[in-house]
mmCIF file of N, CA and C in Angstrom:
data_model
loop_
_atom_site.group_PDB
_atom_site.id
_atom_site.type_symbol
_atom_site.label_atom_id
_atom_site.label_comp_id
_atom_site.label_asym_id
_atom_site.label_seq_id
_atom_site.Cartn_x
_atom_site.Cartn_y
_atom_site.Cartn_z
ATOM 1 N N MET A 1 -19.358 -2.346 -25.393
ATOM 2 C CA MET A 1 -18.396 -3.443 -26.418
ATOM 3 C C MET A 1 -18.138 -2.701 -27.707
ATOM 4 N N SER A 2 -16.722 -3.272 -28.338
ATOM 5 C CA SER A 2 -16.702 -2.473 -29.480
ATOM 6 C C SER A 2 -17.224 -3.790 -30.291
ATOM 7 N N GLU A 3 -17.591 -3.207 -31.770
ATOM 8 C CA GLU A 3 -17.919 -4.389 -32.974
ATOM 9 C C GLU A 3 -17.421 -5.437 -32.495
ATOM 10 N N HIS A 4 -16.051 -5.693 -32.615
ATOM 11 C CA HIS A 4 -15.430 -7.315 -32.217
ATOM 12 C C HIS A 4 -16.054 -7.864 -30.590
ATOM 13 N N GLY A 5 -16.505 -7.138 -29.852
ATOM 14 C CA GLY A 5 -16.810 -7.882 -28.619
ATOM 15 C C GLY A 5 -16.164 -7.792 -27.545
ATOM 16 N N ASP A 6 -14.695 -7.194 -27.882
ATOM 17 C CA ASP A 6 -14.025 -6.598 -26.625
ATOM 18 C C ASP A 6 -14.446 -5.044 -26.056
ATOM 19 N N ALA A 7 -14.136 -4.911 -25.019
ATOM 20 C CA ALA A 7 -14.238 -3.790 -24.185
ATOM 21 C C ALA A 7 -12.886 -2.646 -24.941
ATOM 22 N N GLY A 8 -12.959 -1.636 -25.025
ATOM 23 C CA GLY A 8 -12.701 -0.573 -25.575
ATOM 24 C C GLY A 8 -11.833 0.310 -24.270
ATOM 25 N N VAL A 9 -10.861 0.424 -24.764
ATOM 26 C CA VAL A 9 -9.806 1.014 -24.129
ATOM 27 C C VAL A 9 -11.165 2.062 -23.084
ATOM 28 N N ASP A 10 -11.656 2.936 -23.819
ATOM 29 C CA ASP A 10 -12.192 3.822 -22.555
ATOM 30 C C ASP A 10 -13.043 3.108 -21.903
ATOM 31 N N GLU A 11 -13.783 1.903 -22.152
ATOM 32 C CA GLU A 11 -14.832 1.062 -21.215
ATOM 33 C C GLU A 11 -14.199 0.258 -20.274
ATOM 34 N N VAL A 12 -12.488 0.121 -20.496
ATOM 35 C CA VAL A 12 -11.937 -0.170 -19.386
ATOM 36 C C VAL A 12 -11.147 0.217 -18.264
ATOM 37 N N THR A 13 -10.610 1.782 -18.951
ATOM 38 C CA THR A 13 -10.650 2.786 -18.157
ATOM 39 C C THR A 13 -11.569 3.211 -17.433
ATOM 40 N N SER A 14 -12.832 3.517 -17.423
ATOM 41 C CA SER A 14 -13.809 3.504 -16.592
ATOM 42 C C SER A 14 -14.071 2.794 -15.484
ATOM 43 N N ALA A 15 -14.021 1.154 -16.491
ATOM 44 C CA ALA A 15 -14.100 -0.041 -14.738
ATOM 45 C C ALA A 15 -13.411 -0.121 -13.989
ATOM 46 N N MET A 16 -11.927 0.474 -14.717
ATOM 47 C CA MET A 16 -10.605 0.029 -13.104
ATOM 48 C C MET A 16 -11.179 1.624 -12.322
ATOM 49 N N LEU A 17 -11.133 2.887 -13.175
ATOM 50 C CA LEU A 17 -11.517 4.295 -12.536
ATOM 51 C C LEU A 17 -12.276 3.045 -11.278
ATOM 52 N N THR A 18 -13.693 3.030 -11.481
ATOM 53 C CA THR A 18 -14.742 2.382 -10.859
ATOM 54 C C THR A 18 -14.361 1.585 -10.091
ATOM 55 N N ALA A 19 -13.502 0.226 -9.946
ATOM 56 C CA ALA A 19 -12.758 -0.438 -9.100
ATOM 57 C C ALA A 19 -11.745 -0.029 -8.420
ATOM 58 N N SER A 20 -10.684 1.083 -8.620
ATOM 59 C CA SER A 20 -10.271 1.724 -7.790
ATOM 60 C C SER A 20 -10.668 2.318 -6.645
ATOM 61 N N ARG A 21 -11.739 2.929 -7.019
ATOM 62 C CA ARG A 21 -12.805 3.528 -6.348
ATOM 63 C C ARG A 21 -13.330 2.989 -4.888
ATOM 64 N N LEU A 22 -13.775 1.160 -5.339
ATOM 65 C CA LEU A 22 -14.460 0.425 -4.507
ATOM 66 C C LEU A 22 -12.612 0.247 -3.599
ATOM 67 N N LEU A 23 -11.641 -0.029 -4.489
ATOM 68 C CA LEU A 23 -10.328 -0.412 -3.438
ATOM 69 C C LEU A 23 -10.123 0.497 -2.720
ATOM 70 N N VAL A 24 -10.313 1.658 -3.076
ATOM 71 C CA VAL A 24 -9.019 3.233 -1.784
ATOM 72 C C VAL A 24 -10.266 2.639 -0.443
ATOM 73 N N ALA A 25 -11.542 2.885 -1.805
ATOM 74 C CA ALA A 25 -12.522 3.121 0.022
ATOM 75 C C ALA A 25 -12.539 1.294 1.278
ATOM 76 N N ILE A 26 -12.019 0.918 0.198
ATOM 77 C CA ILE A 26 -11.514 -0.525 1.696
ATOM 78 C C ILE A 26 -10.517 -0.395 2.250
ATOM 79 N N SER A 27 -9.198 0.505 1.365
ATOM 80 C CA SER A 27 -8.208 0.547 2.549
ATOM 81 C C SER A 27 -8.840 1.748 2.990
ATOM 82 N N VAL A 28 -9.003 2.754 2.962
ATOM 83 C CA VAL A 28 -9.932 3.850 3.965
ATOM 84 C C VAL A 28 -10.066 3.126 5.588
ATOM 85 N N ARG A 29 -11.459 2.451 5.178
ATOM 86 C CA ARG A 29 -12.019 1.359 5.543
ATOM 87 C C ARG A 29 -11.167 0.455 6.877
ATOM 88 N N SER A 30 -9.969 -0.535 6.613
ATOM 89 C CA SER A 30 -9.096 -0.796 6.945
ATOM 90 C C SER A 30 -8.309 0.181 7.546
ATOM 91 N N LEU A 31 -8.014 1.216 7.347
ATOM 92 C CA LEU A 31 -6.794 1.987 7.854
ATOM 93 C C LEU A 31 -7.870 2.585 9.081
ATOM 94 N N ALA A 32 -8.708 2.820 8.991
ATOM 95 C CA ALA A 32 -9.649 3.362 10.143
ATOM 96 C C ALA A 32 -9.717 2.545 10.999
ATOM 97 N N ALA A 33 -9.721 1.372 11.013
ATOM 98 C CA ALA A 33 -9.882 0.247 11.916
ATOM 99 C C ALA A 33 -9.164 0.499 13.035
ATOM 100 N N VAL A 34 -7.576 0.772 12.673
ATOM 101 C CA VAL A 34 -6.299 0.881 13.872
ATOM 102 C C VAL A 34 -6.551 2.437 14.562
ATOM 103 N N GLU A 35 -7.887 2.963 14.622
ATOM 104 C CA GLU A 35 -8.283 3.484 15.284
ATOM 105 C C GLU A 35 -7.310 5.377 15.439
ATOM 106 N N GLY A 36 -7.133 5.601 13.804
ATOM 107 C CA GLY A 36 -6.418 6.842 14.102
ATOM 108 C C GLY A 36 -5.111 6.821 13.979
ATOM 109 N N ALA A 37 -4.350 5.308 13.951
ATOM 110 C CA ALA A 37 -2.580 5.589 14.600
ATOM 111 C C ALA A 37 -2.065 6.138 13.418
ATOM 112 N N VAL A 38 -2.296 5.989 12.608
ATOM 113 C CA VAL A 38 -1.890 6.798 11.152
ATOM 114 C C VAL A 38 -2.304 7.053 9.905
ATOM 115 N N THR A 39 -1.563 8.003 9.578
ATOM 116 C CA THR A 39 -2.349 8.606 8.029
ATOM 117 C C THR A 39 -2.000 6.995 7.013
ATOM 118 N N LEU A 40 -3.200 7.488 5.924
ATOM 119 C CA LEU A 40 -2.798 6.934 4.888
ATOM 120 C C LEU A 40 -1.187 7.013 4.757
ATOM 121 N N PRO A 41 -0.633 8.202 4.364
ATOM 122 C CA PRO A 41 0.526 8.093 3.430
ATOM 123 C C PRO A 41 2.263 7.906 4.930
ATOM 124 N N GLN A 42 1.400 7.803 6.116
ATOM 125 C CA GLN A 42 2.491 7.179 6.880
ATOM 126 C C GLN A 42 2.152 5.753 7.114
ATOM 127 N N PHE A 43 0.955 4.813 6.748
ATOM 128 C CA PHE A 43 1.099 3.667 6.729
ATOM 129 C C PHE A 43 1.598 3.191 5.209
ATOM 130 N N ARG A 44 1.694 4.120 3.974
ATOM 131 C CA ARG A 44 2.365 3.441 2.897
ATOM 132 C C ARG A 44 4.046 3.370 3.247
ATOM 133 N N LEU A 45 4.316 4.371 4.639
ATOM 134 C CA LEU A 45 6.126 4.251 4.052
ATOM 135 C C LEU A 45 6.079 2.817 5.209
ATOM 136 N N LEU A 46 5.386 2.933 6.401
ATOM 137 C CA LEU A 46 5.476 1.365 7.037
ATOM 138 C C LEU A 46 5.082 0.193 6.752
ATOM 139 N N VAL A 47 5.028 0.194 5.172
ATOM 140 C CA VAL A 47 4.596 -1.142 4.656
ATOM 141 C C VAL A 47 5.731 -1.123 3.784
ATOM 142 N N VAL A 48 6.488 0.182 2.937
ATOM 143 C CA VAL A 48 7.737 0.337 2.901
ATOM 144 C C VAL A 48 8.585 -0.237 3.259
ATOM 145 N N LEU A 49 8.500 0.459 4.192
ATOM 146 C CA LEU A 49 9.782 -0.621 5.453
ATOM 147 C C LEU A 49 9.620 -1.635 5.599
ATOM 148 N N SER A 50 8.324 -2.219 5.576
ATOM 149 C CA SER A 50 8.039 -3.502 6.048
ATOM 150 C C SER A 50 8.405 -4.444 4.667
ATOM 151 N N SER A 51 8.040 -3.904 3.771
ATOM 152 C CA SER A 51 8.581 -4.803 2.320
ATOM 153 C C SER A 51 9.689 -4.941 2.439
ATOM 154 N N GLN A 52 11.177 -3.133 2.111
ATOM 155 C CA GLN A 52 12.161 -3.168 1.717
ATOM 156 C C GLN A 52 13.065 -3.394 2.738
ATOM 157 N N GLY A 53 12.733 -3.485 4.435
ATOM 158 C CA GLY A 53 13.730 -3.622 5.452
ATOM 159 C C GLY A 53 14.104 -2.119 5.306
ATOM 160 N N PRO A 54 15.457 -2.477 6.608
ATOM 161 C CA PRO A 54 15.807 -0.484 7.104
ATOM 162 C C PRO A 54 16.680 0.079 6.199
ATOM 163 N N SER A 55 16.305 1.295 5.652
ATOM 164 C CA SER A 55 16.483 1.891 4.405
ATOM 165 C C SER A 55 16.645 3.740 4.832
ATOM 166 N N LYS A 56 17.455 4.211 4.320
ATOM 167 C CA LYS A 56 18.355 5.534 4.515
ATOM 168 C C LYS A 56 16.700 6.405 3.985
ATOM 169 N N LEU A 57 16.467 7.377 4.486
ATOM 170 C CA LEU A 57 15.557 8.738 4.530
ATOM 171 C C LEU A 57 15.783 9.043 3.357
ATOM 172 N N VAL A 58 16.311 9.098 2.057
ATOM 173 C CA VAL A 58 15.933 9.185 1.019
ATOM 174 C C VAL A 58 15.411 8.303 0.139
ATOM 175 N N THR A 59 16.183 7.378 0.260
ATOM 176 C CA THR A 59 15.162 6.021 -0.170
ATOM 177 C C THR A 59 14.153 6.003 0.100
ATOM 178 N N LEU A 60 13.771 5.822 1.133
ATOM 179 C CA LEU A 60 12.367 6.020 1.765
ATOM 180 C C LEU A 60 11.506 7.084 0.668
ATOM 181 N N ALA A 61 11.764 8.292 0.959
ATOM 182 C CA ALA A 61 11.469 9.703 -0.008
ATOM 183 C C ALA A 61 10.837 9.258 -1.728
ATOM 184 N N GLY A 62 11.907 8.020 -1.710
ATOM 185 C CA GLY A 62 11.839 8.604 -3.675
ATOM 186 C C GLY A 62 11.289 7.028 -3.644
ATOM 187 N N LEU A 63 11.217 6.116 -2.464
ATOM 188 C CA LEU A 63 10.155 5.232 -2.938
ATOM 189 C C LEU A 63 8.313 5.698 -3.112
ATOM 190 N N LEU A 64 8.428 6.514 -1.810
ATOM 191 C CA LEU A 64 6.864 7.579 -1.692
ATOM 192 C C LEU A 64 6.788 8.422 -2.643
ATOM 193 N N GLU A 65 8.162 8.744 -3.020
ATOM 194 C CA GLU A 65 7.596 10.153 -3.969
ATOM 195 C C GLU A 65 7.023 11.199 -3.613
ATOM 196 N N VAL A 66 7.815 11.507 -2.295
ATOM 197 C CA VAL A 66 8.044 12.616 -1.786
ATOM 198 C C VAL A 66 8.864 13.278 -1.366
ATOM 199 N N ASN A 67 9.421 14.685 -0.604
ATOM 200 C CA ASN A 67 10.776 14.661 -1.091
ATOM 201 C C ASN A 67 10.897 14.559 0.712
ATOM 202 N N PRO A 68 12.229 14.596 1.028
ATOM 203 C CA PRO A 68 12.815 14.322 1.924
ATOM 204 C C PRO A 68 12.336 14.910 2.510
ATOM 205 N N SER A 69 12.196 16.330 3.078
ATOM 206 C CA SER A 69 11.796 16.681 4.304
ATOM 207 C C SER A 69 10.364 16.532 4.759
ATOM 208 N N THR A 70 9.548 16.104 3.697
ATOM 209 C CA THR A 70 7.859 15.115 3.587
ATOM 210 C C THR A 70 8.168 14.008 3.876
ATOM 211 N N ALA A 71 9.155 12.877 4.027
ATOM 212 C CA ALA A 71 9.761 11.660 4.795
ATOM 213 C C ALA A 71 10.109 11.996 5.771
ATOM 214 N N MET A 72 11.010 13.061 6.167
ATOM 215 C CA MET A 72 11.565 13.025 7.777
ATOM 216 C C MET A 72 10.403 13.449 8.676
ATOM 217 N N ARG A 73 9.355 14.257 8.546
ATOM 218 C CA ARG A 73 8.732 14.801 8.820
ATOM 219 C C ARG A 73 7.143 12.819 9.783
ATOM 220 N N MET A 74 7.155 13.070 8.520
ATOM 221 C CA MET A 74 6.586 11.062 8.965
ATOM 222 C C MET A 74 7.278 10.022 9.490
ATOM 223 N N VAL A 75 8.486 10.280 9.273
ATOM 224 C CA VAL A 75 9.719 9.178 10.274
ATOM 225 C C VAL A 75 9.576 10.148 11.997
ATOM 226 N N ASP A 76 9.430 11.374 11.770
ATOM 227 C CA ASP A 76 9.832 11.807 13.245
ATOM 228 C C ASP A 76 7.940 11.354 13.814
ATOM 229 N N ARG A 77 7.014 11.400 13.825
ATOM 230 C CA ARG A 77 5.809 11.220 13.806
ATOM 231 C C ARG A 77 5.682 9.309 14.327
ATOM 232 N N LEU A 78 6.164 8.853 13.148
ATOM 233 C CA LEU A 78 6.223 7.008 13.310
ATOM 234 C C LEU A 78 6.995 6.722 14.605
ATOM 235 N N ALA A 79 7.905 7.998 14.775
ATOM 236 C CA ALA A 79 9.385 7.015 15.358
ATOM 237 C C ALA A 79 8.425 7.667 16.919
ATOM 238 N N ALA A 80 8.063 8.996 17.185
ATOM 239 C CA ALA A 80 7.388 9.686 18.584
ATOM 240 C C ALA A 80 6.620 8.326 18.886
ATOM 241 N N ALA A 81 5.679 7.858 18.189
ATOM 242 C CA ALA A 81 4.738 6.820 18.026
ATOM 243 C C ALA A 81 5.207 5.190 18.281
ATOM 244 N N GLY A 82 6.185 5.186 18.703
ATOM 245 C CA GLY A 82 7.149 3.803 18.583
ATOM 246 C C GLY A 82 6.849 2.127 17.704
ATOM 247 N N LEU A 83 6.685 3.709 15.934
ATOM 248 C CA LEU A 83 6.251 2.429 14.823
ATOM 249 C C LEU A 83 7.346 2.088 13.773
ATOM 250 N N VAL A 84 8.477 3.422 14.416
ATOM 251 C CA VAL A 84 9.609 2.945 13.490
ATOM 252 C C VAL A 84 11.059 3.259 14.363
ATOM 253 N N SER A 85 11.866 2.982 13.980
ATOM 254 C CA SER A 85 12.925 3.671 14.815
ATOM 255 C C SER A 85 14.394 3.560 14.006
ATOM 256 N N ARG A 86 14.922 4.507 14.608
ATOM 257 C CA ARG A 86 16.496 4.627 13.612
ATOM 258 C C ARG A 86 17.558 4.092 14.179
ATOM 259 N N GLU A 87 18.461 3.751 13.661
ATOM 260 C CA GLU A 87 19.812 3.483 14.011
ATOM 261 C C GLU A 87 20.683 3.928 12.852
ATOM 262 N N ALA A 88 22.290 3.522 13.444
ATOM 263 C CA ALA A 88 23.306 4.012 12.885
ATOM 264 C C ALA A 88 23.415 2.831 11.306
ATOM 265 N N SER A 89 23.756 3.246 10.389
ATOM 266 C CA SER A 89 23.863 2.705 8.906
ATOM 267 C C SER A 89 25.300 1.727 9.203
ATOM 268 N N PRO A 90 25.339 0.724 9.304
ATOM 269 C CA PRO A 90 26.443 -0.657 9.122
ATOM 270 C C PRO A 90 27.729 0.030 8.295
ATOM 271 N N GLU A 91 27.582 0.774 7.071
ATOM 272 C CA GLU A 91 28.235 1.331 6.258
ATOM 273 C C GLU A 91 28.634 2.560 6.838
ATOM 274 N N SER A 92 27.820 3.172 7.412
ATOM 275 C CA SER A 92 28.448 4.662 7.788
ATOM 276 C C SER A 92 27.966 5.356 8.981
ATOM 277 N N ALA A 93 28.510 6.022 10.136
ATOM 278 C CA ALA A 93 28.039 6.272 11.332
ATOM 279 C C ALA A 93 27.430 7.442 10.932
ATOM 280 N N ARG A 94 27.987 7.980 9.961
ATOM 281 C CA ARG A 94 27.150 9.251 9.966
ATOM 282 C C ARG A 94 25.824 8.950 9.560
ATOM 283 N N GLU A 95 25.071 7.519 8.988
ATOM 284 C CA GLU A 95 24.340 7.453 7.875
ATOM 285 C C GLU A 95 22.885 6.911 9.299
ATOM 286 N N VAL A 96 21.708 7.493 8.504
ATOM 287 C CA VAL A 96 21.088 6.293 10.114
ATOM 288 C C VAL A 96 20.470 6.082 8.887
ATOM 289 N N ARG A 97 19.692 4.445 9.365
ATOM 290 C CA ARG A 97 18.212 3.886 8.331
ATOM 291 C C ARG A 97 17.563 3.603 9.781
ATOM 292 N N ILE A 98 16.200 3.787 8.683
ATOM 293 C CA ILE A 98 14.949 3.846 9.863
ATOM 294 C C ILE A 98 14.325 1.959 9.023
ATOM 295 N N GLN A 99 13.679 1.649 10.539
ATOM 296 C CA GLN A 99 13.134 0.211 10.487
ATOM 297 C C GLN A 99 12.345 -0.036 10.804
ATOM 298 N N VAL A 100 10.949 -0.610 10.531
ATOM 299 C CA VAL A 100 9.759 -0.371 10.663
ATOM 300 C C VAL A 100 9.984 -1.703 12.460
ATOM 301 N N THR A 101 9.520 -0.877 13.489
ATOM 302 C CA THR A 101 9.232 -1.914 14.820
ATOM 303 C C THR A 101 7.881 -3.020 14.954
ATOM 304 N N ALA A 102 8.468 -3.659 15.736
ATOM 305 C CA ALA A 102 7.423 -4.586 16.423
ATOM 306 C C ALA A 102 6.478 -4.125 16.127
ATOM 307 N N ALA A 103 5.757 -3.114 16.805
ATOM 308 C CA ALA A 103 4.111 -2.379 16.516
ATOM 309 C C ALA A 103 4.262 -2.394 15.189
ATOM 310 N N GLY A 104 4.485 -1.300 14.897
ATOM 311 C CA GLY A 104 4.632 -0.832 13.060
ATOM 312 C C GLY A 104 4.390 -1.801 12.633
ATOM 313 N N ARG A 105 4.984 -3.154 12.811
ATOM 314 C CA ARG A 105 4.259 -4.111 11.732
ATOM 315 C C ARG A 105 3.557 -5.076 12.256
ATOM 316 N N ARG A 106 2.773 -4.611 13.214
ATOM 317 C CA ARG A 106 1.859 -5.345 13.992
ATOM 318 C C ARG A 106 0.561 -4.574 12.524
ATOM 319 N N ILE A 107 0.470 -3.262 13.054
ATOM 320 C CA ILE A 107 -0.440 -2.405 12.295
ATOM 321 C C ILE A 107 -0.410 -2.425 10.924
ATOM 322 N N VAL A 108 1.252 -3.110 10.306
ATOM 323 C CA VAL A 108 0.900 -3.027 8.920
ATOM 324 C C VAL A 108 -0.408 -4.745 8.828
ATOM 325 N N ASP A 109 0.686 -5.700 9.827
ATOM 326 C CA ASP A 109 -0.362 -7.069 9.103
ATOM 327 C C ASP A 109 -1.869 -6.928 9.630
ATOM 328 N N ASP A 110 -2.393 -5.679 10.515
ATOM 329 C CA ASP A 110 -3.578 -5.454 10.437
ATOM 330 C C ASP A 110 -4.643 -5.556 9.935
ATOM 331 N N VAL A 111 -3.534 -4.131 9.164
ATOM 332 C CA VAL A 111 -4.607 -3.231 7.999
ATOM 333 C C VAL A 111 -4.862 -4.262 6.588
ATOM 334 N N THR A 112 -3.669 -5.044 6.819
ATOM 335 C CA THR A 112 -3.522 -5.505 5.397
ATOM 336 C C THR A 112 -4.631 -7.371 5.555
ATOM 337 N N ALA A 113 -4.614 -7.816 6.803
ATOM 338 C CA ALA A 113 -5.543 -8.611 7.019
ATOM 339 C C ALA A 113 -7.000 -8.676 6.707
ATOM 340 N N ARG A 114 -7.699 -6.556 7.782
ATOM 341 C CA ARG A 114 -8.571 -6.687 7.384
ATOM 342 C C ARG A 114 -8.990 -5.873 5.579
ATOM 343 N N ARG A 115 -8.186 -5.841 4.977
ATOM 344 C CA ARG A 115 -8.192 -5.317 3.687
ATOM 345 C C ARG A 115 -8.567 -6.685 3.173
ATOM 346 N N ARG A 116 -7.428 -7.727 2.888
ATOM 347 C CA ARG A 116 -7.755 -8.850 2.249
ATOM 348 C C ARG A 116 -9.171 -9.814 2.829
ATOM 349 N N ALA A 117 -9.655 -9.507 4.039
ATOM 350 C CA ALA A 117 -10.661 -10.305 4.442
ATOM 351 C C ALA A 117 -11.708 -9.238 3.598
ATOM 352 N N GLU A 118 -12.260 -8.031 3.440
ATOM 353 C CA GLU A 118 -13.042 -6.844 2.723
ATOM 354 C C GLU A 118 -12.814 -7.149 1.194
ATOM 355 N N ILE A 119 -11.202 -7.610 0.603
ATOM 356 C CA ILE A 119 -11.650 -7.632 -1.043
ATOM 357 C C ILE A 119 -11.910 -9.227 -1.244
ATOM 358 N N ALA A 120 -11.974 -10.099 -0.306
ATOM 359 C CA ALA A 120 -11.944 -11.682 -0.305
ATOM 360 C C ALA A 120 -13.397 -11.716 -1.125
ATOM 361 N N GLY A 121 -14.201 -11.101 0.695
ATOM 362 C CA GLY A 121 -15.578 -10.911 0.772
ATOM 363 C C GLY A 121 -16.386 -10.670 -0.678
ATOM 364 N N VAL A 122 -16.150 -9.361 -1.455
ATOM 365 C CA VAL A 122 -16.268 -9.159 -3.000
ATOM 366 C C VAL A 122 -16.170 -9.842 -3.440
ATOM 367 N N VAL A 123 -15.249 -10.652 -3.752
ATOM 368 C CA VAL A 123 -14.354 -11.458 -4.683
ATOM 369 C C VAL A 123 -15.636 -12.697 -4.502
ATOM 370 N N SER A 124 -15.921 -12.902 -3.317
ATOM 371 C CA SER A 124 -16.635 -14.615 -3.067
ATOM 372 C C SER A 124 -18.045 -14.065 -3.734
ATOM 373 N N ARG A 125 -18.554 -12.569 -3.541
ATOM 374 C CA ARG A 125 -19.717 -12.914 -4.708
ATOM 375 C C ARG A 125 -20.062 -12.799 -5.773
ATOM 376 N N MET A 126 -18.637 -13.058 -6.445
ATOM 377 C CA MET A 126 -18.410 -12.649 -7.845
ATOM 378 C C MET A 126 -18.688 -14.334 -8.252
ATOM 379 N N PRO A 127 -19.077 -14.815 -9.587
ATOM 380 C CA PRO A 127 -19.327 -15.758 -9.949
ATOM 381 C C PRO A 127 -17.700 -16.625 -10.191
ATOM 382 N N ALA A 128 -17.234 -17.701 -10.197
ATOM 383 C CA ALA A 128 -16.064 -17.947 -10.256
ATOM 384 C C ALA A 128 -15.650 -18.046 -11.683
ATOM 385 N N GLY A 129 -16.749 -18.281 -13.101
ATOM 386 C CA GLY A 129 -15.762 -17.196 -14.340
ATOM 387 C C GLY A 129 -15.080 -15.975 -13.871
ATOM 388 N N GLN A 130 -16.452 -15.144 -13.450
ATOM 389 C CA GLN A 130 -15.789 -14.128 -13.374
ATOM 390 C C GLN A 130 -14.806 -13.700 -12.801
ATOM 391 N N ARG A 131 -14.364 -14.843 -11.805
ATOM 392 C CA ARG A 131 -12.974 -14.413 -10.969
ATOM 393 C C ARG A 131 -11.968 -14.878 -11.403
ATOM 394 N N GLN A 132 -11.961 -16.257 -12.386
ATOM 395 C CA GLN A 132 -10.884 -16.446 -13.302
ATOM 396 C C GLN A 132 -10.235 -15.169 -14.254
ATOM 397 N N ALA A 133 -11.382 -15.043 -14.525
ATOM 398 C CA ALA A 133 -11.425 -13.247 -15.918
ATOM 399 C C ALA A 133 -10.763 -12.657 -15.002
ATOM 400 N N LEU A 134 -11.534 -12.027 -13.894
ATOM 401 C CA LEU A 134 -10.357 -10.841 -13.539
ATOM 402 C C LEU A 134 -9.213 -10.774 -12.967
ATOM 403 N N VAL A 135 -8.701 -12.661 -12.519
ATOM 404 C CA VAL A 135 -7.557 -12.678 -12.515
ATOM 405 C C VAL A 135 -6.600 -12.879 -13.248
ATOM 406 N N ALA A 136 -7.054 -12.925 -14.812
ATOM 407 C CA ALA A 136 -6.408 -12.630 -15.548
ATOM 408 C C ALA A 136 -6.034 -11.408 -16.278
ATOM 409 N N ALA A 137 -7.522 -10.820 -15.591
ATOM 410 C CA ALA A 137 -7.046 -8.990 -16.411
ATOM 411 C C ALA A 137 -6.368 -8.224 -15.754
ATOM 412 N N LEU A 138 -6.376 -8.425 -14.712
ATOM 413 C CA LEU A 138 -5.420 -8.030 -13.727
ATOM 414 C C LEU A 138 -4.079 -8.158 -13.967
ATOM 415 N N ARG A 139 -3.597 -9.394 -13.779
ATOM 416 C CA ARG A 139 -2.205 -10.100 -14.295
ATOM 417 C C ARG A 139 -1.718 -9.157 -15.212
ATOM 418 N N ALA A 140 -2.447 -9.045 -16.296
ATOM 419 C CA ALA A 140 -1.763 -8.736 -17.815
ATOM 420 C C ALA A 140 -2.021 -6.693 -17.311
ATOM 421 N N PHE A 141 -3.276 -6.709 -16.374
ATOM 422 C CA PHE A 141 -3.048 -4.941 -16.607
ATOM 423 C C PHE A 141 -1.159 -4.860 -16.033
ATOM 424 N N THR A 142 -1.035 -5.566 -14.349
ATOM 425 C CA THR A 142 -0.234 -5.084 -13.666
ATOM 426 C C THR A 142 1.092 -5.734 -14.785
ATOM 427 N N GLU A 143 1.077 -6.909 -15.696
ATOM 428 C CA GLU A 143 2.129 -6.687 -16.478
ATOM 429 C C GLU A 143 2.163 -5.640 -17.440
ATOM 430 N N ALA A 144 2.080 -4.555 -17.676
ATOM 431 C CA ALA A 144 1.882 -3.581 -18.883
ATOM 432 C C ALA A 144 2.016 -2.732 -18.058
ATOM 433 N N GLY A 145 2.000 -2.416 -17.022
ATOM 434 C CA GLY A 145 2.337 -1.230 -16.342
ATOM 435 C C GLY A 145 3.921 -1.159 -15.659
#
């Protein structure tokens, strides 16, 4: 703590990195629960499609911050597994849109539910006052980003 009782930037950064390691561990465990059906990058693609709706490959690549060729390989694997589908764009027959299938959405929903339950378990072990402070801090952190 600084002389004014506020956590300094280094202290907050260190705490955030520690918390992020816990969140990554929770993410990995929740994804492992679907028995290796998808990798973490493939799961991210499914989440993007679930939230954005049908998308062009170049849009997906941009949102995932990967090369279009990398996104194409992920889409190919997910399509082969029946987790995404391709269809012609209503705007142009030459353009293809990728969308999540019902099976892909079930994976997103299952992993998200597991992640949410584990995070809720961690949060429930915190005193109520700390939970409220955490909500305020996380909102401020998100807004600053």
